[in-house]
Short mmCIF file of the C-alpha atoms (twelve columns), coordinates in Angstrom:
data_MODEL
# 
_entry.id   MODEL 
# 
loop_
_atom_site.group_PDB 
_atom_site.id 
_atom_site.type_symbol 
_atom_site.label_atom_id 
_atom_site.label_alt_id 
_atom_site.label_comp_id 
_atom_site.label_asym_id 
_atom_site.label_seq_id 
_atom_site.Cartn_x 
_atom_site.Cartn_y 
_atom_site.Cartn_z 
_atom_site.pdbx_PDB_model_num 
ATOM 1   C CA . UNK A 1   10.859  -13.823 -6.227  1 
ATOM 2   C CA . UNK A 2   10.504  -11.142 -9.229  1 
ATOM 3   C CA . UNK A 3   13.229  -9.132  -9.722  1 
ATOM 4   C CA . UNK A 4   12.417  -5.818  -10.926 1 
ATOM 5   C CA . UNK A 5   14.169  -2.610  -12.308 1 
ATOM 6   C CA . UNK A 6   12.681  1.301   -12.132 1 
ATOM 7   C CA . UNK A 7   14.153  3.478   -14.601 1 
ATOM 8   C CA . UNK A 8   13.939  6.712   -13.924 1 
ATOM 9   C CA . UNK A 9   12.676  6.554   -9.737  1 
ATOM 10  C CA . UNK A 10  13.384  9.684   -9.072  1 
ATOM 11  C CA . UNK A 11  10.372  10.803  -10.531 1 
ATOM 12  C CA . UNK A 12  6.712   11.129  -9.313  1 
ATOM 13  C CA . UNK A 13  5.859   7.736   -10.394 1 
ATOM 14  C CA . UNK A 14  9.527   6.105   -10.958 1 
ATOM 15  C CA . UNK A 15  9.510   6.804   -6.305  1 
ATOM 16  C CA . UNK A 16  5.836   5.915   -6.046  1 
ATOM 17  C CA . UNK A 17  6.116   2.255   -7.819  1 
ATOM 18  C CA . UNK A 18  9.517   2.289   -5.744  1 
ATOM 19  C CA . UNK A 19  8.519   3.118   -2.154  1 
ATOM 20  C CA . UNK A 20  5.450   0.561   -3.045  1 
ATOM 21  C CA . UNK A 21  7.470   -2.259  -4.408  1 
ATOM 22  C CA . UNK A 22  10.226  -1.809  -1.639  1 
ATOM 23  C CA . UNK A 23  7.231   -3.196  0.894   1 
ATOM 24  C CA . UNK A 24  6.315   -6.369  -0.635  1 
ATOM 25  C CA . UNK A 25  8.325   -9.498  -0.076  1 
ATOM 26  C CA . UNK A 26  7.857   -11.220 -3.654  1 
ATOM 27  C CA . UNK A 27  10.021  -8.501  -5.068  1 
ATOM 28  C CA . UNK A 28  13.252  -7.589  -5.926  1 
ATOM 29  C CA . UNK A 29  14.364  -4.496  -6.606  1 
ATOM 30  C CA . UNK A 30  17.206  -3.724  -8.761  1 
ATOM 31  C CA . UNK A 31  19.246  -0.419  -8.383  1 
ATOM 32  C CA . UNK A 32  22.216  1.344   -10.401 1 
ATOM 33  C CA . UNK A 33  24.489  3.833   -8.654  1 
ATOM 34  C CA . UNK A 34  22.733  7.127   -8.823  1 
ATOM 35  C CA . UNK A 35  26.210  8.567   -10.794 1 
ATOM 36  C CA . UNK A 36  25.476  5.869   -13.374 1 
ATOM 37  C CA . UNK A 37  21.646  5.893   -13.525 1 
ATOM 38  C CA . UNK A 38  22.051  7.990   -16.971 1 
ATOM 39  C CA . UNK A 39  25.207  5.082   -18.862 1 
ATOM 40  C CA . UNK A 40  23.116  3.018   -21.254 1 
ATOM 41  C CA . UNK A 41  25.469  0.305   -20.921 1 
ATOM 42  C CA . UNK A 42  24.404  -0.184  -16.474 1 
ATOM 43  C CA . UNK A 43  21.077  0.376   -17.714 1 
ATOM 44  C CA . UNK A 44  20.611  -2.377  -20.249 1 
ATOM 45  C CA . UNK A 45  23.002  -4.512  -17.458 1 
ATOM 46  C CA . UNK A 46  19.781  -3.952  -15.091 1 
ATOM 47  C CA . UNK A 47  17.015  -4.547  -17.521 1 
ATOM 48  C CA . UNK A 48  18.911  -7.569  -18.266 1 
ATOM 49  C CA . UNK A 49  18.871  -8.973  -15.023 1 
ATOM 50  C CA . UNK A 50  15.117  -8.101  -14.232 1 
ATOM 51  C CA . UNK A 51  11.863  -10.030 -14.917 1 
ATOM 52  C CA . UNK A 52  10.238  -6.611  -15.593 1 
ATOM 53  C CA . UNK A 53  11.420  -3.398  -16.004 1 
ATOM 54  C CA . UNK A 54  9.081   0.286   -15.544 1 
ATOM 55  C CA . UNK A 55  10.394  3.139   -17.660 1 
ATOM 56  C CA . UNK A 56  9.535   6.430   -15.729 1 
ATOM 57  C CA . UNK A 57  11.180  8.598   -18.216 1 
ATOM 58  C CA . UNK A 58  10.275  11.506  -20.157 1 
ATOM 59  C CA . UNK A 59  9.148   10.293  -23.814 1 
ATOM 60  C CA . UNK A 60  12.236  10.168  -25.746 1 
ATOM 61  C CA . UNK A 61  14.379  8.783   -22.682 1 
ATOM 62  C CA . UNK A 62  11.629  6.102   -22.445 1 
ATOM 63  C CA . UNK A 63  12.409  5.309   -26.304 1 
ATOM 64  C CA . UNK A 64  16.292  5.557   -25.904 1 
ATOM 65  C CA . UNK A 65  15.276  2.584   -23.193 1 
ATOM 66  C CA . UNK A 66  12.845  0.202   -24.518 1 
ATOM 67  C CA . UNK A 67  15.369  0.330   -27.615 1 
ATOM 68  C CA . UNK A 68  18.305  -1.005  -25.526 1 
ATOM 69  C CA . UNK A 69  15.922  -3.739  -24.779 1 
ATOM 70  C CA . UNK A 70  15.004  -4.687  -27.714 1 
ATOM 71  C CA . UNK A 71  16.598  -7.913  -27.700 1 
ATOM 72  C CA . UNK A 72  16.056  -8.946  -23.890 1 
ATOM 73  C CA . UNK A 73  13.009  -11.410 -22.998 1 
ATOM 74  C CA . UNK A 74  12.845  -8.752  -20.293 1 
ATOM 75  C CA . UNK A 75  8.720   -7.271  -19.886 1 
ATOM 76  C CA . UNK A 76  9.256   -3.663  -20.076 1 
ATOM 77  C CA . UNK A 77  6.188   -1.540  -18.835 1 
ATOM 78  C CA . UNK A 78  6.261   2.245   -19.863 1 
ATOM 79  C CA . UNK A 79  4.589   4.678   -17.842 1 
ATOM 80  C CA . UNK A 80  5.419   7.498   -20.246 1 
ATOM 81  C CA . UNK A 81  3.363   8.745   -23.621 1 
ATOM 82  C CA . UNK A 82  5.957   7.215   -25.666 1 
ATOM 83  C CA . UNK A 83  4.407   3.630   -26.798 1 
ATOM 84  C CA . UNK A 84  0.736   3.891   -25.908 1 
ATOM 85  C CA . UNK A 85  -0.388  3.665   -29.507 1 
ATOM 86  C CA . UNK A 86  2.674   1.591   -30.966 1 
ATOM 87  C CA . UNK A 87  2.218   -1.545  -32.732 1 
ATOM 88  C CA . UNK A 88  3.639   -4.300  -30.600 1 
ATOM 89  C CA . UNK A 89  2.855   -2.798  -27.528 1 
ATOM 90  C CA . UNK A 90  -0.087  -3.739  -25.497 1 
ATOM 91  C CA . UNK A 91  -2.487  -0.852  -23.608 1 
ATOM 92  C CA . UNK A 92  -2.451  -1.812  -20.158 1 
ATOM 93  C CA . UNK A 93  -6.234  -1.107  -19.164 1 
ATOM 94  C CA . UNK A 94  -6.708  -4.860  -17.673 1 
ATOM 95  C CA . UNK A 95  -10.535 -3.957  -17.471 1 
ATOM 96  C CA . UNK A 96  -11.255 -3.457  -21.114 1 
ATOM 97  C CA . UNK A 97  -12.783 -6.294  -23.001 1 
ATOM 98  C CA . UNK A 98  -10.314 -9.333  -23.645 1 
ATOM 99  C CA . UNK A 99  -7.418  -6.742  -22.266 1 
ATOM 100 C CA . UNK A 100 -5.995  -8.665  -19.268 1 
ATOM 101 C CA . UNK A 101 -5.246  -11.410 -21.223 1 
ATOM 102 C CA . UNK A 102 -3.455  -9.531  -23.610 1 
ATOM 103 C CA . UNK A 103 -1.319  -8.083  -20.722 1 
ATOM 104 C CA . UNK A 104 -0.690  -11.277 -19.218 1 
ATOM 105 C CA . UNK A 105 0.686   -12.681 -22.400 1 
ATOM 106 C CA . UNK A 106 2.803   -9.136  -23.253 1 
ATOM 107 C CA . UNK A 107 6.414   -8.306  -23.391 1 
ATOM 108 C CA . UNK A 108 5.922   -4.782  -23.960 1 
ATOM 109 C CA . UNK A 109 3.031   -2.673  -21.757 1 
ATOM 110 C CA . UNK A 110 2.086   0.890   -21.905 1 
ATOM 111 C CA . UNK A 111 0.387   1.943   -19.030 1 
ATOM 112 C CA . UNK A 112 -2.023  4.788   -19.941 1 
ATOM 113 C CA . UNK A 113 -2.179  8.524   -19.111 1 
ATOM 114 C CA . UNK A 114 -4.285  9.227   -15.959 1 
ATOM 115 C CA . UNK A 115 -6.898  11.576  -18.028 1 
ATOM 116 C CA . UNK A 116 -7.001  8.917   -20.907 1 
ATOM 117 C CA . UNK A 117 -8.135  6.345   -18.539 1 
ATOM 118 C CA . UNK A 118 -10.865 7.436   -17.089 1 
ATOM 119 C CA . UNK A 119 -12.287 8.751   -20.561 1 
ATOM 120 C CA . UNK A 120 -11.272 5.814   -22.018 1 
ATOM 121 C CA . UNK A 121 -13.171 3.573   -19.245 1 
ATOM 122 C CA . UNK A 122 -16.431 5.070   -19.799 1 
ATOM 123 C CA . UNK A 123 -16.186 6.140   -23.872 1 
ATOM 124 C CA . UNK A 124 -14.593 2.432   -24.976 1 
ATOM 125 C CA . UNK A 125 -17.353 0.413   -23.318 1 
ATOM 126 C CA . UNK A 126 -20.220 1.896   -25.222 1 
ATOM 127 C CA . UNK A 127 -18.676 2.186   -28.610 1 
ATOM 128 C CA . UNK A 128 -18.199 -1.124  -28.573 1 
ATOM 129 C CA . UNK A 129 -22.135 -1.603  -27.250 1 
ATOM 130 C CA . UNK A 130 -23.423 0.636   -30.431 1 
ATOM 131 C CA . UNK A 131 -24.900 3.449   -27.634 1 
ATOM 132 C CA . UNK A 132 -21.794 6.214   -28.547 1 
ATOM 133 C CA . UNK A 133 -21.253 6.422   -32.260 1 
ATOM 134 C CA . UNK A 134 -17.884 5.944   -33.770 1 
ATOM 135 C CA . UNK A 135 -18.373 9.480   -35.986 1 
ATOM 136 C CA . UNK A 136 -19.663 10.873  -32.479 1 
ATOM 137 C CA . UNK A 137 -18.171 14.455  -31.567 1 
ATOM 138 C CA . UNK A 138 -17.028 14.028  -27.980 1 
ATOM 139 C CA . UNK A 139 -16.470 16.780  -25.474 1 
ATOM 140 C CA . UNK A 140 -14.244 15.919  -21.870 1 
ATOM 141 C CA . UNK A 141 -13.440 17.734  -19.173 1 
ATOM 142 C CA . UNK A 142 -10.905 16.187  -16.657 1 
ATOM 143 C CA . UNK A 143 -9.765  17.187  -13.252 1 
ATOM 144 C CA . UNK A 144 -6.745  16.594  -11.804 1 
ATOM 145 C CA . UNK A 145 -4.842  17.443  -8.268  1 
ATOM 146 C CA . UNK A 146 -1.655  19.046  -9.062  1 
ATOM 147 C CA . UNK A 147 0.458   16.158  -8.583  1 
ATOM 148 C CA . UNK A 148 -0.396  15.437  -12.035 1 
ATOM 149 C CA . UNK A 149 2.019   17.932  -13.342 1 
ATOM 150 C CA . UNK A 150 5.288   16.288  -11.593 1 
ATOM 151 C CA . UNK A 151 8.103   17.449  -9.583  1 
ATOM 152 C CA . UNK A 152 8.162   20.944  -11.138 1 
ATOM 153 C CA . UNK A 153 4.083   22.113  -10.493 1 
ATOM 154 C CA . UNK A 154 4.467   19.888  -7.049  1 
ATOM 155 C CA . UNK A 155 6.761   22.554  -6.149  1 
ATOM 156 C CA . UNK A 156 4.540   25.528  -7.856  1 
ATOM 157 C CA . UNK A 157 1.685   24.582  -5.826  1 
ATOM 158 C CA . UNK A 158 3.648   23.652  -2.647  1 
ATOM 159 C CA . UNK A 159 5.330   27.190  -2.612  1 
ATOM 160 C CA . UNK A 160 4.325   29.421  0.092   1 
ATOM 161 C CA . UNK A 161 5.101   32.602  -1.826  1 
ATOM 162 C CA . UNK A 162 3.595   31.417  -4.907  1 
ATOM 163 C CA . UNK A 163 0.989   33.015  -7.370  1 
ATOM 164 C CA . UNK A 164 -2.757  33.218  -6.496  1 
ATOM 165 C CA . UNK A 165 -3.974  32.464  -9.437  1 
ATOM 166 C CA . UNK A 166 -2.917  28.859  -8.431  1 
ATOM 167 C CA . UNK A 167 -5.608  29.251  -5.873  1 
ATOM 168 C CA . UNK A 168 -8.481  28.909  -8.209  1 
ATOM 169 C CA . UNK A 169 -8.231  25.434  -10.654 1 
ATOM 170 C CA . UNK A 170 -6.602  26.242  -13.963 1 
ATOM 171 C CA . UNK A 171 -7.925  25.285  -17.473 1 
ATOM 172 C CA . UNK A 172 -4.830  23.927  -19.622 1 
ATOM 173 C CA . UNK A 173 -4.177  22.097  -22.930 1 
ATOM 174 C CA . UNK A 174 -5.585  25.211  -24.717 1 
ATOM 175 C CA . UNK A 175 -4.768  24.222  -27.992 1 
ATOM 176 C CA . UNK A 176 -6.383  20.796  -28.136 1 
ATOM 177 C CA . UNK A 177 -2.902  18.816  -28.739 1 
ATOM 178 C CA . UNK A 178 -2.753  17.343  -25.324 1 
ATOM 179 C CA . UNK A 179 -0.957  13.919  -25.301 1 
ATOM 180 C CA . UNK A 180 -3.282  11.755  -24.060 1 
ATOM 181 C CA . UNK A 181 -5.659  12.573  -27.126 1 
ATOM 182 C CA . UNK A 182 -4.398  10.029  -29.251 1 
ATOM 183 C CA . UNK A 183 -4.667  7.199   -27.109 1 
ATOM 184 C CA . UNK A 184 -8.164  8.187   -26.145 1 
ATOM 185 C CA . UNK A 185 -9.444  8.173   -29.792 1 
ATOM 186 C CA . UNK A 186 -7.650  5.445   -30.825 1 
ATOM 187 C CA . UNK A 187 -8.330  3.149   -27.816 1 
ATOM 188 C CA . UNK A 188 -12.258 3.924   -28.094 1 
ATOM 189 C CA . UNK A 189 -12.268 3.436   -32.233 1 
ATOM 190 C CA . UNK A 190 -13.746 6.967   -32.491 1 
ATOM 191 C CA . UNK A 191 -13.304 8.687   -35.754 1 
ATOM 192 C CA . UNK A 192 -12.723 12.036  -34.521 1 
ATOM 193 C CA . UNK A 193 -10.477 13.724  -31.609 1 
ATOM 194 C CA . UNK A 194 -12.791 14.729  -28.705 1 
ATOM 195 C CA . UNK A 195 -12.480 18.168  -27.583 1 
ATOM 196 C CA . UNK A 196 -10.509 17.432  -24.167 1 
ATOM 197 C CA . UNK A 197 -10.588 20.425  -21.610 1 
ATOM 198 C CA . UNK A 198 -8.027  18.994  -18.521 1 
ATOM 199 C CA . UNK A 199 -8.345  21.240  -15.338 1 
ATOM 200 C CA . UNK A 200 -5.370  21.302  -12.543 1 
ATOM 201 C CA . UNK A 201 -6.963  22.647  -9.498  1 
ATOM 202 C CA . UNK A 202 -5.130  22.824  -5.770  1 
ATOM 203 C CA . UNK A 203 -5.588  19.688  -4.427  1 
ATOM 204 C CA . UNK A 204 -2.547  17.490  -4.462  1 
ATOM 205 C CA . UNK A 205 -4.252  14.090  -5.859  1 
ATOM 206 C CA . UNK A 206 -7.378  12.780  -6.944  1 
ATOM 207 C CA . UNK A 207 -9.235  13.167  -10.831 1 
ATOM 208 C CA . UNK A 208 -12.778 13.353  -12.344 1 
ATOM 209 C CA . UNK A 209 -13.240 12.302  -15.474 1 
ATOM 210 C CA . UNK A 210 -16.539 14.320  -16.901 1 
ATOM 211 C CA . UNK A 211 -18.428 13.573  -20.491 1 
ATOM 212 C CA . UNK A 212 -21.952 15.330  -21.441 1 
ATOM 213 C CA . UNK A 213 -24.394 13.601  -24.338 1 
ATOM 214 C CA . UNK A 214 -27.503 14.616  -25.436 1 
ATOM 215 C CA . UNK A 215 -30.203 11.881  -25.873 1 
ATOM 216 C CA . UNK A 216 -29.938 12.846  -29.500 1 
ATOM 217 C CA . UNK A 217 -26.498 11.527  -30.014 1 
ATOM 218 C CA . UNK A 218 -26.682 8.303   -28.904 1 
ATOM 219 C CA . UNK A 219 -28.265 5.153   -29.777 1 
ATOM 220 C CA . UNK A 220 -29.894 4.275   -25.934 1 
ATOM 221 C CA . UNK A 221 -30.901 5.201   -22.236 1 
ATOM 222 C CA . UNK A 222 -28.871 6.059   -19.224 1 
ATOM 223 C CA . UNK A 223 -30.385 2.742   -18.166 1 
ATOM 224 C CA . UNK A 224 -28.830 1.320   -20.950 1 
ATOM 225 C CA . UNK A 225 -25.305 2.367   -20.210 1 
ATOM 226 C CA . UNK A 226 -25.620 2.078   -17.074 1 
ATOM 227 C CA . UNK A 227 -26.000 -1.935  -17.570 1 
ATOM 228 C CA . UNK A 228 -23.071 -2.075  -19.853 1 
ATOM 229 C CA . UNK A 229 -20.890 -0.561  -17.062 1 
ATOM 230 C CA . UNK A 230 -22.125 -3.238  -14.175 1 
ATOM 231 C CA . UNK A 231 -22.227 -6.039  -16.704 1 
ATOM 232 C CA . UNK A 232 -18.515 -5.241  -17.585 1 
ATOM 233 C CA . UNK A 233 -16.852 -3.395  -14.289 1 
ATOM 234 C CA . UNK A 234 -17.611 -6.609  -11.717 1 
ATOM 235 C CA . UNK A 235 -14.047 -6.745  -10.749 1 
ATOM 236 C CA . UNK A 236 -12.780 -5.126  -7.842  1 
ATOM 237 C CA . UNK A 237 -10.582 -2.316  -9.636  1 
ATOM 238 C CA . UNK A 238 -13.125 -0.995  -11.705 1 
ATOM 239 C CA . UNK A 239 -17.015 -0.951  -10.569 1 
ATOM 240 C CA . UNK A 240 -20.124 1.394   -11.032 1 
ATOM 241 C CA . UNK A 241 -21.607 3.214   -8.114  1 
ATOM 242 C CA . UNK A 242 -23.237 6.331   -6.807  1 
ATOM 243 C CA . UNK A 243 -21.034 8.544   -5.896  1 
ATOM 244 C CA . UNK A 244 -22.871 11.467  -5.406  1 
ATOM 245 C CA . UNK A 245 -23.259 13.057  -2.216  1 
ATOM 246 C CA . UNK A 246 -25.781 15.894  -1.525  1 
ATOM 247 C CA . UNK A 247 -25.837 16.419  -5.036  1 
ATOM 248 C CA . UNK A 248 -22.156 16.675  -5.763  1 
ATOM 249 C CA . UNK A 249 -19.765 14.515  -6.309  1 
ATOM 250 C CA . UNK A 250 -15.849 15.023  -5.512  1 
ATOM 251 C CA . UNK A 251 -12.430 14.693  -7.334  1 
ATOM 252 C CA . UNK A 252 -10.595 13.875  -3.851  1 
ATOM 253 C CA . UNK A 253 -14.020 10.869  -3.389  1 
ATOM 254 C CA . UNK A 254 -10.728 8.287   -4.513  1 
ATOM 255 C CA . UNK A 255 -7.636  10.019  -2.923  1 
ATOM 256 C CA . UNK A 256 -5.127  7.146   -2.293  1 
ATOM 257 C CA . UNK A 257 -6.624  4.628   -3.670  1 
ATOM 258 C CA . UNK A 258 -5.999  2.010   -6.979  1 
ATOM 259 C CA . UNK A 259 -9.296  1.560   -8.318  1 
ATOM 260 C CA . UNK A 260 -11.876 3.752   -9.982  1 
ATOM 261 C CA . UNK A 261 -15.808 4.178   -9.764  1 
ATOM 262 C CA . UNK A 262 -17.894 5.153   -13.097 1 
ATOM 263 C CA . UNK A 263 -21.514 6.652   -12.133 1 
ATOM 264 C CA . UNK A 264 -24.084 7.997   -14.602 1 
ATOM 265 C CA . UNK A 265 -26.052 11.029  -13.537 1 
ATOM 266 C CA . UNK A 266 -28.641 13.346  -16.146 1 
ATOM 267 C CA . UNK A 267 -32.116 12.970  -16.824 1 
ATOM 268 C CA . UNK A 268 -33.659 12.223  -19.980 1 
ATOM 269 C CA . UNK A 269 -32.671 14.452  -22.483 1 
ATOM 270 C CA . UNK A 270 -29.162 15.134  -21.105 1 
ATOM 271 C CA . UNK A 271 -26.663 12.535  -19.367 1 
ATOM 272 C CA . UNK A 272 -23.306 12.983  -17.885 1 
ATOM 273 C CA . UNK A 273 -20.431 10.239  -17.552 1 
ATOM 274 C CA . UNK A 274 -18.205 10.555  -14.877 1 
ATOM 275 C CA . UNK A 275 -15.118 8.141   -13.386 1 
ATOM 276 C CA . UNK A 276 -13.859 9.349   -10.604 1 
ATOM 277 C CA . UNK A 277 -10.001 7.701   -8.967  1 
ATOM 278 C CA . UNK A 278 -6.679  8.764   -8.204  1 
ATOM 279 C CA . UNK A 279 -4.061  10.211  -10.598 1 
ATOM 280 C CA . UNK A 280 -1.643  8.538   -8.893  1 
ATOM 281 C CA . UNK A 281 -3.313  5.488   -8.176  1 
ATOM 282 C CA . UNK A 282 -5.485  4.101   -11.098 1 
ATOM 283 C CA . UNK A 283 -4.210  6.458   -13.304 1 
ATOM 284 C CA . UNK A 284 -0.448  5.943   -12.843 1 
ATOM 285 C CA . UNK A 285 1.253   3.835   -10.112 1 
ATOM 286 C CA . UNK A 286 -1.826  1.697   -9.077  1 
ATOM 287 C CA . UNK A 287 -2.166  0.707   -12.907 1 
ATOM 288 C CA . UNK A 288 1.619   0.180   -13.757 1 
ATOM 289 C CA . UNK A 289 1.734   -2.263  -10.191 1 
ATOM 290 C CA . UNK A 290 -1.410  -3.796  -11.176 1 
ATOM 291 C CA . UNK A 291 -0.154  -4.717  -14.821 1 
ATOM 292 C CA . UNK A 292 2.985   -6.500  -13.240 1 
ATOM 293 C CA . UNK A 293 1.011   -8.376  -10.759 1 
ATOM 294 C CA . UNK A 294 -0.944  -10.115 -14.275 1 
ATOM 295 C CA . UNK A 295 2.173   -10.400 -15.761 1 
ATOM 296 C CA . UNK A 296 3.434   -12.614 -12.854 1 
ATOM 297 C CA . UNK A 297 0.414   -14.469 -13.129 1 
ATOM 298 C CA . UNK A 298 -0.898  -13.318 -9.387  1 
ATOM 299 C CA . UNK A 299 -3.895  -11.868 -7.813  1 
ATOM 300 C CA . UNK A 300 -3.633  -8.518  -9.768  1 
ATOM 301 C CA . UNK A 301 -4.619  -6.371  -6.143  1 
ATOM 302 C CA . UNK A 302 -1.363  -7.320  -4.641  1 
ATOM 303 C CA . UNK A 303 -0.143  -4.539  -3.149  1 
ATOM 304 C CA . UNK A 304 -3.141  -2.032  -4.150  1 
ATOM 305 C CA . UNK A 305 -5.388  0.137   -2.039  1 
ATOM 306 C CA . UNK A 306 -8.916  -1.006  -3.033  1 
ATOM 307 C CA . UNK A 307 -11.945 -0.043  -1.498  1 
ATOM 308 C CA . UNK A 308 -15.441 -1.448  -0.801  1 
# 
């Protein structure tokens, strides 16, 4: 049995991996007193004692932690921003290229940001294929149910006297420094920052990941991409599929569910990317539960919602 240690469940993924984790009877879970759960000294005590350990902490808490670990064997798996382009940790998209081997083998994981991965999951692929160009400009726009935002826009939303302006979805990250840019650029190889528009709209979870190219721009077909996606995606987690329906296709098509579904739509001149999966699922809990099941060395759905 694994023994495992959350720091920081109190949080919207720390008491999603939690309340998952607490169901499955190859785990462990190791708690702190809820006075203590701030004393370095009982935290590094639990990370000690666990197999692996998830950091659901703000950024700098999340560094204050993986440094009191820095001498344990113990695999520590961040969910925050914190380590996602460090040297010596390893990105924990298991369906990249030669990734879940690298995760199997790591000590330190960073699961990715929940916009990141689904730009990441279509952008990465066809870099490496020559279709997108590494000096390409790239424009994204992501949307994302509120639960996105954490406790504090959870409660915005889920206020009954709130503002209407929540009622309509909400452009943010208006001055292009959003933190999952840099793992997105430097994950895909791409010279340049694309320009990343995320959208919060009210819906509590689900996200669609959206990129436009021009025939111009690229060096292929939709064809094209659309067999380096089904030649690469033939797990269960990640796979490519129509997803349309009556011509439109839905952020809440993966709500409460782990895995993801990339689709190509366009004609010839103009085509448009999309992954479509849960915030909370592929892009947060589902991933972080999905890295420690490779870790472990087991079937890495364990304890995941997949679908057909």
């Amino acid at each position: 049995m694994a023994k495992v240690f959350i720091d920081g469940s109190s949080g919207t993924t720390g008491l999603r991996i939690r309340e998952r984790l607490s169901e499955r009877k190859d785990i462990e879970l190791i708690s702190v007193p809820y006075e203590e759960r701030h004393d370095p000294l009982v935290r590094k005590y639990a990370m000690a004692k666990a197999d692996i350990a998830f950091l659901c902490l703000p950024d700098d808490s999340a560094k204050e932690s993986a440094a009191l670990a820095e001498d344990l064997d113990t695999v520590i798996i961040d969910t925050s921003t914190a380590h996602r382009v460090s040297e010596g940790w390893v990105y924990g998209l298991a369906e990249l290229e030669g990734q879940k081997e690298k995760i199997a083998k790591a000590k330190r994981i960073a699961n990715p940001g929940c916009h990141a991965t689904g730009f990441i999951a279509l952008v990465e692929p066809l870099v490496k294929a020559g279709i997108i160009k590494a000096d390409q400009f790239l424009q994204c726009t992501s949307l994302t149910g509120y639960s996105g935002g954490g406790k504090k826009m959870i409660a915005q939303y889920e206020d009954e006297n709130r503002d209407p302006l929540l009622d309509a979805p909400r452009l943010y990250g208006l001055t292009q420094t959003h933190k999952h840019l840099k793992e997105m650029k430097a994950l895909c190889s791409l010279e340049h920052f694309p320009a990343f528009s995320p959208v919060v709209a009210d819906f509590y979870s689900g996200m669609e990941t959206i990129i436009p190219l021009f025939k111009e721009e690229i060096n292929g077909t939709a064809e094209d991409i659309i067999q380096v996606y089904q030649k690469l995606y033939q797990g269960n987690i990640i796979r490519y599929a129509d997803i349309s329906k009556d011509g439109m296709i839905s952020a809440a098509y993966m709500k409460g569910r782990d895995d993801m579904l990339v689709h190509v739509e366009g004609n010839e001149d103009r085509i448009v990317l999309c992954a479509v999966f849960d915030n909370l699922g592929k892009g947060a809990s589902g991933a972080a539960i999905q890295n420690m099941n490779i870790v472990l060395g087991i079937d890495e759905t364990e304890g995941l919602v997949i679908g057909e």
